Tab-separated table of C-alpha atoms and ligand atoms in Angstrom:
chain	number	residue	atom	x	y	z
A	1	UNK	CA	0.000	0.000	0.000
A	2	UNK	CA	1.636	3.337	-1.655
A	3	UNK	CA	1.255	6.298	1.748
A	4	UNK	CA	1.660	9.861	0.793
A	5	UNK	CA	2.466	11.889	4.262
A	6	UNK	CA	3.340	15.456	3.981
A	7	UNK	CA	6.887	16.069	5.942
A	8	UNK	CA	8.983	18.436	6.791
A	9	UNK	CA	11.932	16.721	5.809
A	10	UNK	CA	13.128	14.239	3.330
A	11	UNK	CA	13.631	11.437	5.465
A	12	UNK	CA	11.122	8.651	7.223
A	13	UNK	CA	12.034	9.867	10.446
A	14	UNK	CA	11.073	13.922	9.352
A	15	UNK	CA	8.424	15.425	11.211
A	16	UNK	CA	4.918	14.727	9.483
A	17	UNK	CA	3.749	18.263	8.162
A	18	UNK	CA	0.778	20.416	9.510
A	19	UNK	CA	-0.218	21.689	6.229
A	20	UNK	CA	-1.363	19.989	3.129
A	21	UNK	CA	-1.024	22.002	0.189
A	22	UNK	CA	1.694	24.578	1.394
A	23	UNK	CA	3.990	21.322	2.926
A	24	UNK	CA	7.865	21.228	2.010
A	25	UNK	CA	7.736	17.564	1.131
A	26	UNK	CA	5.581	14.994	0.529
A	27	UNK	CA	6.826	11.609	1.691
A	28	UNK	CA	5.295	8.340	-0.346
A	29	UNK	CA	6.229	5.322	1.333
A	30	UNK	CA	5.448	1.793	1.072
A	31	UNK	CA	3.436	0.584	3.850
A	32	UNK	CA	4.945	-3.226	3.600
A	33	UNK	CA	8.705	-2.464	2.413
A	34	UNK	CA	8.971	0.941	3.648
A	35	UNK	CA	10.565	2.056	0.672
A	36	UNK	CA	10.097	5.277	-0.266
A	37	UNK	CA	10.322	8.570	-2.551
A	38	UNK	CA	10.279	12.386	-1.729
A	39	UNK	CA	8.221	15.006	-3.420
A	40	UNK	CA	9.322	18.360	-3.454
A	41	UNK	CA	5.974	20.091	-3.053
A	42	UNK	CA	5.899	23.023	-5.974
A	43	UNK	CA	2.665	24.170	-4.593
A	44	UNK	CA	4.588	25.130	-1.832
A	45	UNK	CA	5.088	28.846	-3.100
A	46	UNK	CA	1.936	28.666	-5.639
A	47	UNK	CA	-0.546	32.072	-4.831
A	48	UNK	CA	-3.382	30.209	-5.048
A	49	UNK	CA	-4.820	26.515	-5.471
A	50	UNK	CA	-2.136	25.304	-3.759
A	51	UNK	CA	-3.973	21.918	-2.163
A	52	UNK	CA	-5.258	21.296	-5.766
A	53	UNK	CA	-1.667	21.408	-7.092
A	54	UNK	CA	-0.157	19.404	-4.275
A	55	UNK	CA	-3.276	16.724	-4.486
A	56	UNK	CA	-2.386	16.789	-8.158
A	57	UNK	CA	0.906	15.633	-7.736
A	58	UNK	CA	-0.008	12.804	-4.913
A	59	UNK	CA	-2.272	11.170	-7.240
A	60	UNK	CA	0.612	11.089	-10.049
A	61	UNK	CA	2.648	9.751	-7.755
A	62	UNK	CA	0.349	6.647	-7.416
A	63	UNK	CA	-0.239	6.874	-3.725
A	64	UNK	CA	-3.429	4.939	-2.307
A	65	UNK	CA	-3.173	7.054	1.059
A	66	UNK	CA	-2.900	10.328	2.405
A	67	UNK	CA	-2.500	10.978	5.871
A	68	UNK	CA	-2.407	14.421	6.754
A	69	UNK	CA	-3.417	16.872	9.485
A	70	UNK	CA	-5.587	18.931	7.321
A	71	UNK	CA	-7.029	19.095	4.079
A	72	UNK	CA	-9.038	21.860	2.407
A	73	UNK	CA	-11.883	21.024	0.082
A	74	UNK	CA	-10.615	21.158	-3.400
A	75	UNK	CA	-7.938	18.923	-2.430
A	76	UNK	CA	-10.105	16.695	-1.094
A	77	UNK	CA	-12.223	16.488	-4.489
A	78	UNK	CA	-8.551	15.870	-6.240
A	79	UNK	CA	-7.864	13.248	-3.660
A	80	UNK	CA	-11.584	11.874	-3.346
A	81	UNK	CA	-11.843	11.574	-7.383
A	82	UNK	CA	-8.578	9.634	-7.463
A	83	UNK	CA	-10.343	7.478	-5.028
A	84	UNK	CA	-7.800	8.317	-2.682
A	85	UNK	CA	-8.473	7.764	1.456
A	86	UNK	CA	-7.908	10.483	3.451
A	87	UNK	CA	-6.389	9.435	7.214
A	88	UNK	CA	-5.842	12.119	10.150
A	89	UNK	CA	-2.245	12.305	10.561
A	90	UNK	CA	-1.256	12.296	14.458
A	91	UNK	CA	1.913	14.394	16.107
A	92	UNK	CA	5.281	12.239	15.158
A	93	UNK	CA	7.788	11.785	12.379
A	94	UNK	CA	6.701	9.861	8.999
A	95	UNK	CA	7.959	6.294	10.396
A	96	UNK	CA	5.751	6.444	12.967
A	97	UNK	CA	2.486	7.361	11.879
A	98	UNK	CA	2.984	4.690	8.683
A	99	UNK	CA	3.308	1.995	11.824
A	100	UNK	CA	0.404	3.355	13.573
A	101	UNK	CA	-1.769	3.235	10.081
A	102	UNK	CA	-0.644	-0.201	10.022
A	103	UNK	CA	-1.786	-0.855	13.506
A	104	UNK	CA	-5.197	0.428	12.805
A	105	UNK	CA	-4.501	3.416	15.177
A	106	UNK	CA	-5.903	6.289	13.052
A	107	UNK	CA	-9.134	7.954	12.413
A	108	UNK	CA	-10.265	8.574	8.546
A	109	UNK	CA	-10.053	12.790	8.391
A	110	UNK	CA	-13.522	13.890	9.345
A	111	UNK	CA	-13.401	17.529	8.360
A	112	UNK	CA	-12.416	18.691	5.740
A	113	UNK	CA	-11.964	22.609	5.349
A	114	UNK	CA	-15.140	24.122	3.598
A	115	UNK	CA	-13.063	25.521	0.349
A	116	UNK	CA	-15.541	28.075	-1.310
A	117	UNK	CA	-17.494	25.835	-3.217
A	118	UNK	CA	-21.159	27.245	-4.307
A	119	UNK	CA	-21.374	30.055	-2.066
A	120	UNK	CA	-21.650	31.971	-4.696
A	121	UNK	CA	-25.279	32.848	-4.440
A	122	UNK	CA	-25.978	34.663	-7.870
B	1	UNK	CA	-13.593	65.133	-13.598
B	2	UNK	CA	-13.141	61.837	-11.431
B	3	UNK	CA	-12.206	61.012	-8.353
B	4	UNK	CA	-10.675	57.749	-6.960
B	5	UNK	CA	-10.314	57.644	-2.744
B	6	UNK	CA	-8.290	55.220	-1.416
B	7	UNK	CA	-6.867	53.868	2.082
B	8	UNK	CA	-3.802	51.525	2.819
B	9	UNK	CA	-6.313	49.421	4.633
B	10	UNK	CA	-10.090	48.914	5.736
B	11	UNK	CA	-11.857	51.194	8.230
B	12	UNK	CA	-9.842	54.359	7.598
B	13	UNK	CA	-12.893	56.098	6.630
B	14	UNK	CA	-12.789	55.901	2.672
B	15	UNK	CA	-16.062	55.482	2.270
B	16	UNK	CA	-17.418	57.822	4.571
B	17	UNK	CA	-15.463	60.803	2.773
B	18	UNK	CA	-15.941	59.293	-0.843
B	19	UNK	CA	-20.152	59.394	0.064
B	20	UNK	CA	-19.981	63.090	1.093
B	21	UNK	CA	-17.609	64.158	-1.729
B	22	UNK	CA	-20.168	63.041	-3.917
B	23	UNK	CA	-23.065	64.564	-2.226
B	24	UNK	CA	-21.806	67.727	-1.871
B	25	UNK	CA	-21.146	67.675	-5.470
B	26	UNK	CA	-24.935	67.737	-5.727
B	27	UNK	CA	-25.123	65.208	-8.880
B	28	UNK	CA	-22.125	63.462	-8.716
B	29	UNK	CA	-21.812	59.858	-9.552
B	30	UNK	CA	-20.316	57.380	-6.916
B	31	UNK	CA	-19.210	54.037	-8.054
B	32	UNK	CA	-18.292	51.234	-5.049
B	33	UNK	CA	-15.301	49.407	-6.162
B	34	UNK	CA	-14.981	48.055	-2.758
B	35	UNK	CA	-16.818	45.301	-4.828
B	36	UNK	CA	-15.880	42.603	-1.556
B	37	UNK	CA	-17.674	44.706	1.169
B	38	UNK	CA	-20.049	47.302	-0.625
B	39	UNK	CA	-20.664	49.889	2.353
B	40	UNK	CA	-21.782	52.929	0.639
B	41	UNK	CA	-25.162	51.927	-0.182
B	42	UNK	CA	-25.605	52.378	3.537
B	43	UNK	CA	-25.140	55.733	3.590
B	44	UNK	CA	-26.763	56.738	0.315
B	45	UNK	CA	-29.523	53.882	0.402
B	46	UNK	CA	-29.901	54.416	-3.206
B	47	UNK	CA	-33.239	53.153	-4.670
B	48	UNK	CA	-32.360	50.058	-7.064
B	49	UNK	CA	-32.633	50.546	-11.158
B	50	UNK	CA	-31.566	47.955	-12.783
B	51	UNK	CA	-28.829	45.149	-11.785
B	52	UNK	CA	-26.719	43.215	-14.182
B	53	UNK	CA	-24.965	40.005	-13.692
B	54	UNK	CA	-21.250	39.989	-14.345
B	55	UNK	CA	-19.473	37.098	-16.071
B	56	UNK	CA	-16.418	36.031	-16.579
B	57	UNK	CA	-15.195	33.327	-19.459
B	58	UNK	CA	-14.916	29.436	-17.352
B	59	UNK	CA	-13.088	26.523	-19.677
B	60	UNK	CA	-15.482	23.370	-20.048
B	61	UNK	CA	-14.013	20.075	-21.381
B	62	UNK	CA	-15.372	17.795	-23.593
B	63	UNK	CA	-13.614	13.912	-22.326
B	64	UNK	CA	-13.853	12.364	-25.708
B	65	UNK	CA	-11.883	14.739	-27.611
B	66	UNK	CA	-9.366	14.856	-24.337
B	67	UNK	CA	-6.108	12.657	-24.254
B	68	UNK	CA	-4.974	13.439	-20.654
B	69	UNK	CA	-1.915	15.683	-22.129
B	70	UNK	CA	-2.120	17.665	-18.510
B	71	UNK	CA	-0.888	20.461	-20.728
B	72	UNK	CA	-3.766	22.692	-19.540
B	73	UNK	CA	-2.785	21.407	-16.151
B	74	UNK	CA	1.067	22.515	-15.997
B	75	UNK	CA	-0.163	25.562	-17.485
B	76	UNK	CA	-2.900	27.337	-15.157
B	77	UNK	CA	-0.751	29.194	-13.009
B	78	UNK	CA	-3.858	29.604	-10.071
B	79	UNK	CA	-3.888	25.868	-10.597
B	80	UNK	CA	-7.560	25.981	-11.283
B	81	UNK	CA	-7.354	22.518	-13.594
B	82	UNK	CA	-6.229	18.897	-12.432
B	83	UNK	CA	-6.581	15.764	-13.947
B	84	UNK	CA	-7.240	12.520	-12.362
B	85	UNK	CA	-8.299	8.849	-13.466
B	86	UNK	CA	-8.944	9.948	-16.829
B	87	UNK	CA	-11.014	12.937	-16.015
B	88	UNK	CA	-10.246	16.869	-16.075
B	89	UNK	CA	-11.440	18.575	-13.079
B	90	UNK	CA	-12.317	22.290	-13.355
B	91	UNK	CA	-12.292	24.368	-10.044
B	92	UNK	CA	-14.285	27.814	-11.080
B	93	UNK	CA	-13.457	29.799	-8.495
B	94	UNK	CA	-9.868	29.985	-8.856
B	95	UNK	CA	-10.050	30.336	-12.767
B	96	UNK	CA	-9.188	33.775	-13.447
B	97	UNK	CA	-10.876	33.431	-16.945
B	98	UNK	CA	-6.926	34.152	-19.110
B	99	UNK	CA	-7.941	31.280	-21.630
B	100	UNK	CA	-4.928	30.497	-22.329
B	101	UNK	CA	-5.775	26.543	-21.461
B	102	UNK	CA	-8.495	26.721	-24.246
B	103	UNK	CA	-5.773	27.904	-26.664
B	104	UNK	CA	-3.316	25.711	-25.768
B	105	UNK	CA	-5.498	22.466	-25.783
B	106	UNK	CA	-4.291	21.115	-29.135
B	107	UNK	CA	-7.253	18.519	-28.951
B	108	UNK	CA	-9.668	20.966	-29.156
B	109	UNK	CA	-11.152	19.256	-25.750
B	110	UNK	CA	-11.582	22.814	-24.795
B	111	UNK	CA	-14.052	25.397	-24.743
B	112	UNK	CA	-15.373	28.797	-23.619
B	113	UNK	CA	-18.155	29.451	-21.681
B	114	UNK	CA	-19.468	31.786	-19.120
B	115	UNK	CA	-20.196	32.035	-15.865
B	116	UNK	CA	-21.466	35.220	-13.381
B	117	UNK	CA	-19.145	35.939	-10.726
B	118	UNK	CA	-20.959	38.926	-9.365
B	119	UNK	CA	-23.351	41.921	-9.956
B	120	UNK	CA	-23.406	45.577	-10.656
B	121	UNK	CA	-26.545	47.671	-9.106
B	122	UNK	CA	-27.078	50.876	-10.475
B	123	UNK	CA	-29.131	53.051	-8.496
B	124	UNK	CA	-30.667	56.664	-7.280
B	125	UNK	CA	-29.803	58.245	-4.117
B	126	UNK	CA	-32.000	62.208	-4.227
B	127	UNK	CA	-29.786	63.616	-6.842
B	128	UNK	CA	-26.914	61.155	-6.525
B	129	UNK	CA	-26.626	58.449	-8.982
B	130	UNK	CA	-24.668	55.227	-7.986
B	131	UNK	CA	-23.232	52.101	-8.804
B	132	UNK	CA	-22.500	49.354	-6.615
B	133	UNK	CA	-20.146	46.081	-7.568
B	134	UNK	CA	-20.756	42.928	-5.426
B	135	UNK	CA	-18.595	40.025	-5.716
B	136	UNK	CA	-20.074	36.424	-4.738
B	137	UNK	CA	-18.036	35.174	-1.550
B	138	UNK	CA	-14.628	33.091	-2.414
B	139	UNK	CA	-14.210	34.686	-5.976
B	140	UNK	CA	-10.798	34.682	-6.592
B	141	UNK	CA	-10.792	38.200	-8.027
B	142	UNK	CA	-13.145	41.018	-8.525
B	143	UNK	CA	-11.515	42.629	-11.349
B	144	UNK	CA	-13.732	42.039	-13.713
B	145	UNK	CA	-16.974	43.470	-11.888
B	146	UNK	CA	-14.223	46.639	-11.269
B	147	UNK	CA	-14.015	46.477	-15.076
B	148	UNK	CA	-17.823	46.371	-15.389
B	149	UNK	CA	-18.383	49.090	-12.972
B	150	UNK	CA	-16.015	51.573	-14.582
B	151	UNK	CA	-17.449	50.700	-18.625
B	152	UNK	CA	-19.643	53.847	-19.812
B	153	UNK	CA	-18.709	56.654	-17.183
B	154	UNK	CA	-20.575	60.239	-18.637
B	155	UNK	CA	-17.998	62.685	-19.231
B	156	UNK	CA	-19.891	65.134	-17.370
B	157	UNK	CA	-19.599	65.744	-13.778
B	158	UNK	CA	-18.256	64.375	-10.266
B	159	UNK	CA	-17.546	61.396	-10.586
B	160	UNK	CA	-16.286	59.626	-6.638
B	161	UNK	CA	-14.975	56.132	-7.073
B	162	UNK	CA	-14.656	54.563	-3.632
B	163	UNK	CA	-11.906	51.954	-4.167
B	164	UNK	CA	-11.251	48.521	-2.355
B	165	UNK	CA	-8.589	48.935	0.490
B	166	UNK	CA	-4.883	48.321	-0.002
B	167	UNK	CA	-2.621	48.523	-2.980
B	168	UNK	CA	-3.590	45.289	-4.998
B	169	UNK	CA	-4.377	45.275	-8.957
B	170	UNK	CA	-7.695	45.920	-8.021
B	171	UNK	CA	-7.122	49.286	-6.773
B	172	UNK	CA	-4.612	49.479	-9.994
B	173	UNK	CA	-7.837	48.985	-11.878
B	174	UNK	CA	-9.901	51.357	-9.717
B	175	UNK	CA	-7.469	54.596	-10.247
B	176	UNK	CA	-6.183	53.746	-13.318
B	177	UNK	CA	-8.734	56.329	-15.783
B	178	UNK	CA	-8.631	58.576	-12.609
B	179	UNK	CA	-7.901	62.684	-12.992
B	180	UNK	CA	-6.957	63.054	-9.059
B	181	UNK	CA	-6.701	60.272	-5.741
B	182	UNK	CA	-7.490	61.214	-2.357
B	183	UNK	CA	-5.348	59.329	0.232
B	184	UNK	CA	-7.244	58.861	3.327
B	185	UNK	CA	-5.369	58.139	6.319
B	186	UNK	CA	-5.223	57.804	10.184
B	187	UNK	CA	-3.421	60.025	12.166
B	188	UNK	CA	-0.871	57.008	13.681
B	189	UNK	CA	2.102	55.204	13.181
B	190	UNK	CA	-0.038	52.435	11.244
B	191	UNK	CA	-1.604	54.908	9.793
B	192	UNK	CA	1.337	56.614	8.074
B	193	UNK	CA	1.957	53.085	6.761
B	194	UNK	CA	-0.771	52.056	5.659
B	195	UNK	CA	-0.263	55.859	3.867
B	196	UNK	CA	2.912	55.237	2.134
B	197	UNK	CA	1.707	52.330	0.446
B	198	UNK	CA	-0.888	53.716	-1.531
B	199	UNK	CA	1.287	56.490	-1.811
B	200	UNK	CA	3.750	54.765	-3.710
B	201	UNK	CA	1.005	53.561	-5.688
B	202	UNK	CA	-0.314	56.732	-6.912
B	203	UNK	CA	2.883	57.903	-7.569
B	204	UNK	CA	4.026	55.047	-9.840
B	205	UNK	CA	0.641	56.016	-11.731
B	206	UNK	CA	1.855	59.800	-11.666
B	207	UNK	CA	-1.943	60.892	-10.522
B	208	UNK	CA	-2.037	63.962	-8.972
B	209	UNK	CA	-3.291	63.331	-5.314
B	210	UNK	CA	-3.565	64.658	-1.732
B	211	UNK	CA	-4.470	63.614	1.308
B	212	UNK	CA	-7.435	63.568	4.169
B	213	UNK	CA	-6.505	62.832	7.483
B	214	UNK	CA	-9.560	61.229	8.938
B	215	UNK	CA	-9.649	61.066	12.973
B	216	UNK	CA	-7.800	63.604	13.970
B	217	UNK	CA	-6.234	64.122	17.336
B	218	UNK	CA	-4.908	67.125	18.372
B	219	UNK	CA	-0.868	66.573	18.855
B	220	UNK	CA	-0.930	63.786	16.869
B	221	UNK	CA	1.223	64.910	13.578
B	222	UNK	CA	3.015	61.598	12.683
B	223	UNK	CA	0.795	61.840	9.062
B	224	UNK	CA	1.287	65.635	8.764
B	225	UNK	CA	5.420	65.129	9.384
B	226	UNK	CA	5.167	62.448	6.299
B	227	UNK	CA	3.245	64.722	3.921
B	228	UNK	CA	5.622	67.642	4.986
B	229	UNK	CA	8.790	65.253	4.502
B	230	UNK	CA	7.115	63.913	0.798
B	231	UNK	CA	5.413	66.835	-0.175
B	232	UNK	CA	1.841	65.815	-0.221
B	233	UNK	CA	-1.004	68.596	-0.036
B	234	UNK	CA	-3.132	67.615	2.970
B	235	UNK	CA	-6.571	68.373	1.620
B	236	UNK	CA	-8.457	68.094	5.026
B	237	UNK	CA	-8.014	67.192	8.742
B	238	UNK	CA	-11.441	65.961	9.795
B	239	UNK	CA	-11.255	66.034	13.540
B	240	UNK	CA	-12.279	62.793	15.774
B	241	UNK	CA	-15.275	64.188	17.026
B	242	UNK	CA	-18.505	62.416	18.899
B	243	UNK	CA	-21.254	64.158	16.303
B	244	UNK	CA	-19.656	62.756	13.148
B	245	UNK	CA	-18.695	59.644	14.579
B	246	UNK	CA	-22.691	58.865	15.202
B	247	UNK	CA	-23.939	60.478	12.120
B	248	UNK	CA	-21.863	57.893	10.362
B	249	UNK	CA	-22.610	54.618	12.320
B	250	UNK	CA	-26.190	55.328	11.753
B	251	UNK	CA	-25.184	55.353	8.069
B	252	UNK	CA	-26.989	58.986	7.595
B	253	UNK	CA	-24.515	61.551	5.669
B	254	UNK	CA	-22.576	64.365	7.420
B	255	UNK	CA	-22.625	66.388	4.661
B	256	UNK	CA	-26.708	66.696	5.224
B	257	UNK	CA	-25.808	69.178	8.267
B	258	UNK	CA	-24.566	72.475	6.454
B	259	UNK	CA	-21.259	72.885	8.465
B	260	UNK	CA	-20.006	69.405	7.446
B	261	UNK	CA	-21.593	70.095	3.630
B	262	UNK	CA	-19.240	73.138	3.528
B	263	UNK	CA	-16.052	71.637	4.489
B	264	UNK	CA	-16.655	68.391	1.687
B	265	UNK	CA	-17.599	71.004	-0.725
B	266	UNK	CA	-14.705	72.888	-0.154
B	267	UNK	CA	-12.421	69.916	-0.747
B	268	UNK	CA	-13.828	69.454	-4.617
B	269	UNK	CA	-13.106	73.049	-5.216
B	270	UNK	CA	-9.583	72.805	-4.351
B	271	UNK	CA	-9.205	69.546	-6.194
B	272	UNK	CA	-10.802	70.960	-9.143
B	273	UNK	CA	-7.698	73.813	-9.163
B	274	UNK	CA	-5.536	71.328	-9.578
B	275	UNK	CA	-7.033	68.895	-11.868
C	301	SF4	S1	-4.702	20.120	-22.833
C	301	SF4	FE1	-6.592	19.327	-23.726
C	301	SF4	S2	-6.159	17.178	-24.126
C	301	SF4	FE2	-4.563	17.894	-22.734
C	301	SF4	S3	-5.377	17.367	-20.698
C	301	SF4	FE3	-6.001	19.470	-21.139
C	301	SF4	S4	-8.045	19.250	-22.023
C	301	SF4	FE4	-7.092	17.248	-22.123
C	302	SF4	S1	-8.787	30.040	-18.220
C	302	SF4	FE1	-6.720	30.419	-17.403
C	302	SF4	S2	-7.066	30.503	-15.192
C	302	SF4	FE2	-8.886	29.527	-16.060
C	302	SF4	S3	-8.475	27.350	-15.972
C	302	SF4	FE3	-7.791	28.054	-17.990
C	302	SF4	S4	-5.619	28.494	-17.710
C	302	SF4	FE4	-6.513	28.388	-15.673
């Protein structure tokens, strides 16, 4: 099972991230071999759409997973279409929230950030 | 001759001043640009004409022509496009309509169509006639109702256009057809920052300009010592006083009592010297 965590470092033990779009790193690790490969997140700097842009490159990267501490709604719609299950990262580096995912320790992520989507009104 | 008034940030006053300028022109036109938080139509409670919808060009894909290129994708730069399991998703609200996806689409999977992204109220207040841009909530950018608001301006008359807050390209929009700007601007140390920022922006448009200092206190000359160091023409000092203060948070118009109406109407005659 392919695990994208966002991270504030490169390595499994790096601290797991509190954003989701504006992250340094995205971390996709295998859950069984624990091999793994580091995204440098672009949408870091973007002005705007940045959780679109970083969901966009999670999904290319083939993960099955995200677990994250937050995620606004258009990512979520990137993720969601992708079929991609959102998980609600807890405080601790990458290594350790993959083991706790495998233990069955963590919640799917409940609440997702209302993005502005048809509030529009007119 | 028209008129943009502008502030480094919210609650300085803007449209307070811009309201009276234009009533004590008498038949002046005022245009909100503040087109994110409307607030003159408080004040002028201007009896509703006609309202048109404003809209902006959104991309729409047709998935059999598409062959998952992503070139669209790589190319939106507010990253309004992604593309997942064989599907384009289209996020409206952070298009800023540039169609350059639909041109670059070399499928032809792409097309134009449009959508509103706000509304322009044109209205009636006694002699006053105004305009009012609203932007729906989470629009990335009111530009275009800006645009809208500011198409077919009469040639004749005051014309007070009460702009959005800060120094952003929608305030570039707001001044840019102006004759003169009127900086308004608290009488602190925030205040003289939030001053030099629209400063530099008026400037860099070379409009002629000058500044109210709204809220005065007496001893308090941090704003005067910038205009004196810069060489800005301080149009008014409107003192901090109880009377105006309630006249304007029950949204009636200061320049109704004749002292006030003086002192606004004052103001346009200087500005018209110099325009
Ligand atoms: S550029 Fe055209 S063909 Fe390529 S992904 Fe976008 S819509 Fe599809
Ligand atoms: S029109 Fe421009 S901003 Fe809108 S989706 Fe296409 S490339 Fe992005």
């Amino acid at each position: 099972m392919k695990i994208a965590i966002p991270s504030e470092g490169t390595t499994l033990e790096s601290i797991v991230n509190q954003s989701f779009g504006r992250t340094h790193y995205f971390i996709v690790v295998d859950s069984d071999t624990l091999q793994f490969k580091v995204i440098d997140n672009q949408a870091a700097s973007a002005q705007g759409g940045a959780g679109i842009k970083a969901a966009q490159a999670v999904v290319d990267s083939g993960a099955e997973i995200v677990i994250t501490f937050h995620c606004g709604q258009n990512a979520a719609d990137v993720l969601k279409a992708a079929g991609i299950k959102i998980m609600k990262a807890v405080t601790g580096s990458v290594f350790e929230v993959v083991q706790k995912y495998k233990n069955g320790e963590l919640m799917e992520l409940m609440e997702i950030h209302p993005g502005y989507h048809n509030h529009g009104g007119v | 001759m028209r008129i943009s008034v502008l502030s480094g940030k919210g609650g300085t006053g803007k449209t307070f001043i811009s309201v009276n300028l234009a009533y004590a022109a008498n038949d002046g036109l005022y245009i909100d640009c503040d087109v994110e938080e409307p607030n003159g139509r408080i004040f002028l409670k201007p009896e509703l004409q006609l309202v048109e919808k404003v809209k902006v060009m959104l991309p729409t894909v047709d998935m059999d022509k598409c062959s998952g290129c992503k070139t669209c994708v790589h190319f939106c730069k507010y990253n309004a496009l992604a593309y997942v399991k064989n599907k384009l998703l289209i996020f409206p609200e952070l298009c800023h309509a540039c169609g350059g996806c639909v041109m670059l689409c070399s499928n032809g999977a792409l097309a134009e169509t449009r959508r509103a992204i706000g509304i322009v109220e044109y209205g009636q207040s006694g002699k006053i006639k105004t305009r009012t841009g609203v932007l729906n909530t989470g629009e990335a950018t009111g530009i275009p109702v800006i645009k809208h608001l500011l198409t077919d301006i009469p040639n004749e008359g005051l014309v007070v256009i009460d702009c959005p807050p800060g120094s952003s390209c929608a305030v570039m929009e707001s001044i840019k057809d102006s004759d003169y700007c009127i900086l308004v601007a608290e009488p602190t140390l925030f205040g003289v920052h939030n001053l030099s920022m629209v400063y530099k922006l008026v400037k860099l448009f070379d409009k002629p300009h000058g500044v109210i200092i709204n809220k005065a206190i007496e001893g308090e000359t941090v704003v005067e010592d910038y205009c004196r160091e810069n060489e800005i023409p301080i149009l008014m000092t409107i003192p901090y006083e109880l009377e105006i203060g309630l006249l304007n948070s029950q949204g009636m118009l200061v320049g109704q009592k004749d002292k006030y109406f003086s002192i606004f109407n004052k103001v346009l005659q200087k500005i018209k010297k110099e325009v």
